Tab-separated table of C-alpha atoms in Angstrom:
chain	number	residue	atom	x	y	z
A	273	UNK	CA	-16.069	-7.480	2.185
A	274	UNK	CA	-14.034	-10.426	3.371
A	275	UNK	CA	-12.108	-9.165	6.409
A	276	UNK	CA	-9.485	-11.127	8.344
A	277	UNK	CA	-9.368	-9.825	11.912
A	278	UNK	CA	-6.307	-10.776	13.961
A	279	UNK	CA	-6.733	-10.578	17.724
A	280	UNK	CA	-10.499	-10.941	17.511
A	281	UNK	CA	-11.036	-11.684	21.216
A	282	UNK	CA	-9.078	-8.800	22.760
A	283	UNK	CA	-10.079	-5.449	24.241
A	284	UNK	CA	-9.915	-3.869	20.772
A	285	UNK	CA	-10.659	-6.936	18.680
A	286	UNK	CA	-13.940	-8.007	20.315
A	287	UNK	CA	-15.858	-4.734	19.734
A	288	UNK	CA	-14.236	-4.414	16.325
A	289	UNK	CA	-15.613	-7.842	15.401
A	290	UNK	CA	-19.093	-6.694	16.441
A	291	UNK	CA	-18.794	-3.499	14.375
A	292	UNK	CA	-17.742	-5.486	11.286
A	293	UNK	CA	-20.637	-7.919	11.719
A	294	UNK	CA	-23.134	-5.086	12.231
A	295	UNK	CA	-22.159	-3.702	8.826
A	296	UNK	CA	-22.504	-7.044	7.078
A	297	UNK	CA	-18.872	-7.954	6.486
A	298	UNK	CA	-17.716	-11.563	6.315
A	299	UNK	CA	-15.085	-11.932	9.040
A	300	UNK	CA	-12.414	-14.524	9.565
A	301	UNK	CA	-11.942	-14.040	13.316
A	302	UNK	CA	-8.389	-15.080	14.149
A	303	UNK	CA	-7.174	-15.750	17.673
A	304	UNK	CA	-4.946	-18.124	19.585
A	305	UNK	CA	-7.947	-19.172	21.701
A	306	UNK	CA	-11.069	-19.333	19.535
A	307	UNK	CA	-13.416	-20.417	22.341
A	308	UNK	CA	-14.055	-16.725	23.102
A	309	UNK	CA	-15.162	-15.925	19.548
A	310	UNK	CA	-18.966	-15.572	19.323
A	311	UNK	CA	-20.587	-18.132	17.036
A	312	UNK	CA	-24.094	-16.650	16.851
A	313	UNK	CA	-23.493	-15.041	13.426
A	314	UNK	CA	-22.961	-16.869	10.163
A	315	UNK	CA	-20.841	-13.896	9.090
A	316	UNK	CA	-18.061	-15.089	11.428
A	317	UNK	CA	-15.598	-17.892	10.745
A	318	UNK	CA	-13.387	-18.589	13.782
A	319	UNK	CA	-9.792	-19.427	12.884
A	320	UNK	CA	-7.099	-20.515	15.305
A	321	UNK	CA	-3.596	-19.243	14.533
A	322	UNK	CA	-0.408	-18.296	16.335
A	323	UNK	CA	0.787	-14.959	14.967
A	324	UNK	CA	4.392	-15.926	15.688
A	325	UNK	CA	3.968	-18.669	13.055
A	326	UNK	CA	4.038	-16.814	9.738
A	327	UNK	CA	2.729	-19.741	7.716
A	328	UNK	CA	-0.311	-19.988	10.026
A	329	UNK	CA	-0.963	-16.280	9.490
A	330	UNK	CA	-0.660	-16.701	5.731
A	331	UNK	CA	-3.128	-19.602	5.730
A	332	UNK	CA	-5.595	-17.805	8.001
A	333	UNK	CA	-5.778	-14.569	5.971
A	334	UNK	CA	-5.639	-16.094	2.468
A	335	UNK	CA	-8.523	-15.010	0.280
A	336	UNK	CA	-9.371	-11.924	2.329
A	337	UNK	CA	-9.914	-8.483	0.843
A	338	UNK	CA	-8.230	-6.813	3.804
A	339	UNK	CA	-6.470	-7.791	7.019
A	340	UNK	CA	-7.001	-5.825	10.234
A	341	UNK	CA	-4.543	-6.516	13.045
A	342	UNK	CA	-5.524	-5.800	16.644
A	343	UNK	CA	-2.603	-7.909	17.860
A	344	UNK	CA	-1.234	-7.266	21.335
A	345	UNK	CA	0.706	-9.908	23.298
A	346	UNK	CA	-0.720	-8.505	26.551
A	347	UNK	CA	0.307	-5.524	28.657
A	348	UNK	CA	1.339	-7.795	31.536
A	349	UNK	CA	3.525	-9.960	29.294
A	350	UNK	CA	7.101	-9.596	30.645
A	351	UNK	CA	8.438	-10.121	27.112
A	352	UNK	CA	6.008	-7.700	25.453
A	353	UNK	CA	8.648	-5.633	23.615
A	354	UNK	CA	10.277	-8.521	21.767
A	355	UNK	CA	7.067	-10.492	21.292
A	356	UNK	CA	5.147	-7.514	19.929
A	357	UNK	CA	7.802	-6.846	17.306
A	358	UNK	CA	8.142	-10.515	16.395
A	359	UNK	CA	4.385	-10.929	16.088
A	360	UNK	CA	3.834	-7.697	14.162
A	361	UNK	CA	6.511	-8.554	11.620
A	362	UNK	CA	5.242	-12.129	11.293
A	363	UNK	CA	1.740	-10.833	10.585
A	364	UNK	CA	3.011	-8.351	8.006
A	365	UNK	CA	4.998	-11.069	6.221
A	366	UNK	CA	2.092	-13.517	6.340
A	367	UNK	CA	-0.260	-10.950	4.817
A	368	UNK	CA	2.180	-10.338	1.958
A	369	UNK	CA	2.754	-14.039	1.361
A	370	UNK	CA	-1.021	-14.564	1.189
A	371	UNK	CA	-1.267	-11.934	-1.544
A	372	UNK	CA	-3.589	-9.632	0.418
A	373	UNK	CA	-2.833	-6.004	-0.432
A	374	UNK	CA	-4.762	-3.998	2.173
A	375	UNK	CA	-3.582	-4.067	5.776
A	376	UNK	CA	-4.704	-1.996	8.781
A	377	UNK	CA	-2.703	-2.125	12.008
A	378	UNK	CA	-4.121	-0.829	15.283
A	379	UNK	CA	-1.041	0.304	17.162
A	380	UNK	CA	-0.357	2.580	20.107
A	381	UNK	CA	-0.593	6.258	21.004
A	382	UNK	CA	2.960	6.490	22.378
A	383	UNK	CA	4.446	7.625	19.071
A	384	UNK	CA	2.066	10.577	18.678
A	385	UNK	CA	3.793	13.987	18.763
A	386	UNK	CA	2.546	16.035	21.704
A	387	UNK	CA	4.975	18.869	20.929
A	388	UNK	CA	7.369	19.473	18.040
A	389	UNK	CA	9.925	16.671	18.171
A	390	UNK	CA	8.447	15.191	21.381
A	391	UNK	CA	6.512	11.935	21.331
A	392	UNK	CA	4.072	10.995	24.069
A	393	UNK	CA	6.177	8.041	25.241
A	394	UNK	CA	9.107	10.387	25.944
A	395	UNK	CA	7.162	12.720	28.238
A	396	UNK	CA	7.945	12.587	31.995
A	397	UNK	CA	4.464	11.433	33.033
A	398	UNK	CA	4.194	8.493	30.637
A	399	UNK	CA	3.382	5.406	32.787
A	400	UNK	CA	6.415	3.191	33.251
A	401	UNK	CA	4.361	-0.007	33.100
A	402	UNK	CA	3.315	0.761	29.512
A	403	UNK	CA	6.698	1.855	28.171
A	404	UNK	CA	7.858	-1.526	26.851
A	405	UNK	CA	4.685	-2.182	24.871
A	406	UNK	CA	4.409	1.406	23.680
A	407	UNK	CA	8.077	1.378	22.699
A	408	UNK	CA	7.561	-1.727	20.588
A	409	UNK	CA	4.520	-0.192	18.901
A	410	UNK	CA	6.529	2.972	18.186
A	411	UNK	CA	9.371	0.969	16.665
A	412	UNK	CA	6.965	-0.986	14.486
A	413	UNK	CA	5.238	2.202	13.372
A	414	UNK	CA	8.618	3.346	12.056
A	415	UNK	CA	9.217	-0.013	10.378
A	416	UNK	CA	5.900	-0.228	8.558
A	417	UNK	CA	6.597	3.127	6.908
A	418	UNK	CA	9.187	1.272	4.814
A	419	UNK	CA	6.608	-1.247	3.526
A	420	UNK	CA	6.085	-0.811	-0.232
A	421	UNK	CA	4.162	-3.940	-1.242
A	422	UNK	CA	1.130	-3.390	1.010
A	423	UNK	CA	-1.486	-0.642	1.095
A	424	UNK	CA	-1.024	-0.289	4.835
A	425	UNK	CA	-2.621	2.027	7.386
A	426	UNK	CA	-1.470	2.431	10.995
A	427	UNK	CA	-4.069	3.664	13.474
A	428	UNK	CA	-3.050	5.159	16.812
A	429	UNK	CA	-5.887	5.404	19.329
A	430	UNK	CA	-6.478	8.444	21.492
A	431	UNK	CA	-4.140	8.898	24.456
A	432	UNK	CA	-6.953	7.770	26.758
A	433	UNK	CA	-8.653	4.581	25.604
A	434	UNK	CA	-9.403	2.010	28.278
A	435	UNK	CA	-12.432	0.376	29.944
A	436	UNK	CA	-13.143	3.615	31.799
A	437	UNK	CA	-13.545	5.593	28.548
A	438	UNK	CA	-15.450	2.805	26.800
A	439	UNK	CA	-18.770	1.011	26.893
A	440	UNK	CA	-20.806	3.326	24.652
A	441	UNK	CA	-20.781	3.699	20.865
A	442	UNK	CA	-21.558	7.239	19.671
A	443	UNK	CA	-20.515	6.778	16.038
A	444	UNK	CA	-18.525	10.016	16.172
A	445	UNK	CA	-14.813	10.817	16.172
A	446	UNK	CA	-12.317	13.278	14.744
A	447	UNK	CA	-9.050	12.446	13.023
A	448	UNK	CA	-5.488	13.706	12.847
A	449	UNK	CA	-2.253	12.281	11.464
A	450	UNK	CA	0.757	12.377	13.794
A	451	UNK	CA	-0.552	14.637	16.565
A	452	UNK	CA	-3.317	13.832	19.068
A	453	UNK	CA	-6.877	15.065	18.743
A	454	UNK	CA	-7.858	16.985	21.900
A	455	UNK	CA	-11.288	17.936	23.205
A	456	UNK	CA	-12.231	21.293	24.756
A	457	UNK	CA	-10.808	20.155	28.089
A	458	UNK	CA	-7.439	19.392	26.484
A	459	UNK	CA	-7.882	15.624	26.724
A	460	UNK	CA	-7.479	13.014	23.984
A	461	UNK	CA	-10.198	10.399	24.616
A	462	UNK	CA	-11.989	7.675	22.648
A	463	UNK	CA	-14.179	4.691	23.477
A	464	UNK	CA	-12.979	1.421	21.992
A	465	UNK	CA	-16.409	1.118	20.351
A	466	UNK	CA	-15.824	4.361	18.426
A	467	UNK	CA	-12.270	3.360	17.563
A	468	UNK	CA	-13.955	0.354	15.959
A	469	UNK	CA	-16.234	2.668	13.982
A	470	UNK	CA	-13.172	4.506	12.664
A	471	UNK	CA	-11.459	1.249	11.684
A	472	UNK	CA	-14.454	-0.056	9.757
A	473	UNK	CA	-14.956	3.341	8.112
A	474	UNK	CA	-11.372	3.025	6.856
A	475	UNK	CA	-12.041	-0.553	5.706
A	476	UNK	CA	-15.019	0.616	3.671
A	477	UNK	CA	-13.738	3.992	2.483
A	478	UNK	CA	-9.918	4.216	2.563
A	479	UNK	CA	-8.636	7.680	3.444
A	480	UNK	CA	-5.224	6.929	4.950
A	481	UNK	CA	-3.360	4.597	2.592
A	482	UNK	CA	0.308	4.340	3.579
A	483	UNK	CA	-0.282	6.772	6.440
A	484	UNK	CA	-0.713	6.795	10.196
A	485	UNK	CA	-3.773	8.448	11.632
A	486	UNK	CA	-5.295	8.860	15.062
A	487	UNK	CA	-8.842	9.322	16.352
A	488	UNK	CA	-10.475	10.922	19.385
A	489	UNK	CA	-13.572	12.954	20.228
């Protein structure tokens, strides 16, 4: 398939690009700084674009079968809340204007329900330094539910997904919709490499059209 990957150089985007290549997909790898995009595969076409510029997004994704967004303005960005929402909406609009129907967004875990009526971000132990970004991802998750023109999917990672849980691809994961997947120790964990497996599985065999889902071991 022809896949447009937004955020192709990030913590999520880089392994996701490798997973797409390994399965033979043609990837338009979109980033603000394309110097980090590997050029050792003729399956990859680097494309520079600023996601805050909707017309650049539209041009970059045109002709794709599906767009996958791993956009994140950076956890240390002091303006992450506003910039995340601006970028996410710009991407969504650009995808529509390009006429691409399928759209997968990799969002956050903060909006997962850890108890009836209680989302992870609202629990007392949720780290303060991640609240702004997680809050923006939660707001956007509510907004994309109203999208009728696109066959969208919103993927929330496990509660624990960071360099310490990553580095090894097992090819395994379990899924849920709005509640976390927990292991036998009561933890919700995934490696970014296996999140990438789940994303590409959804690219190839859609199971969650117009739904949110989450993955963990």
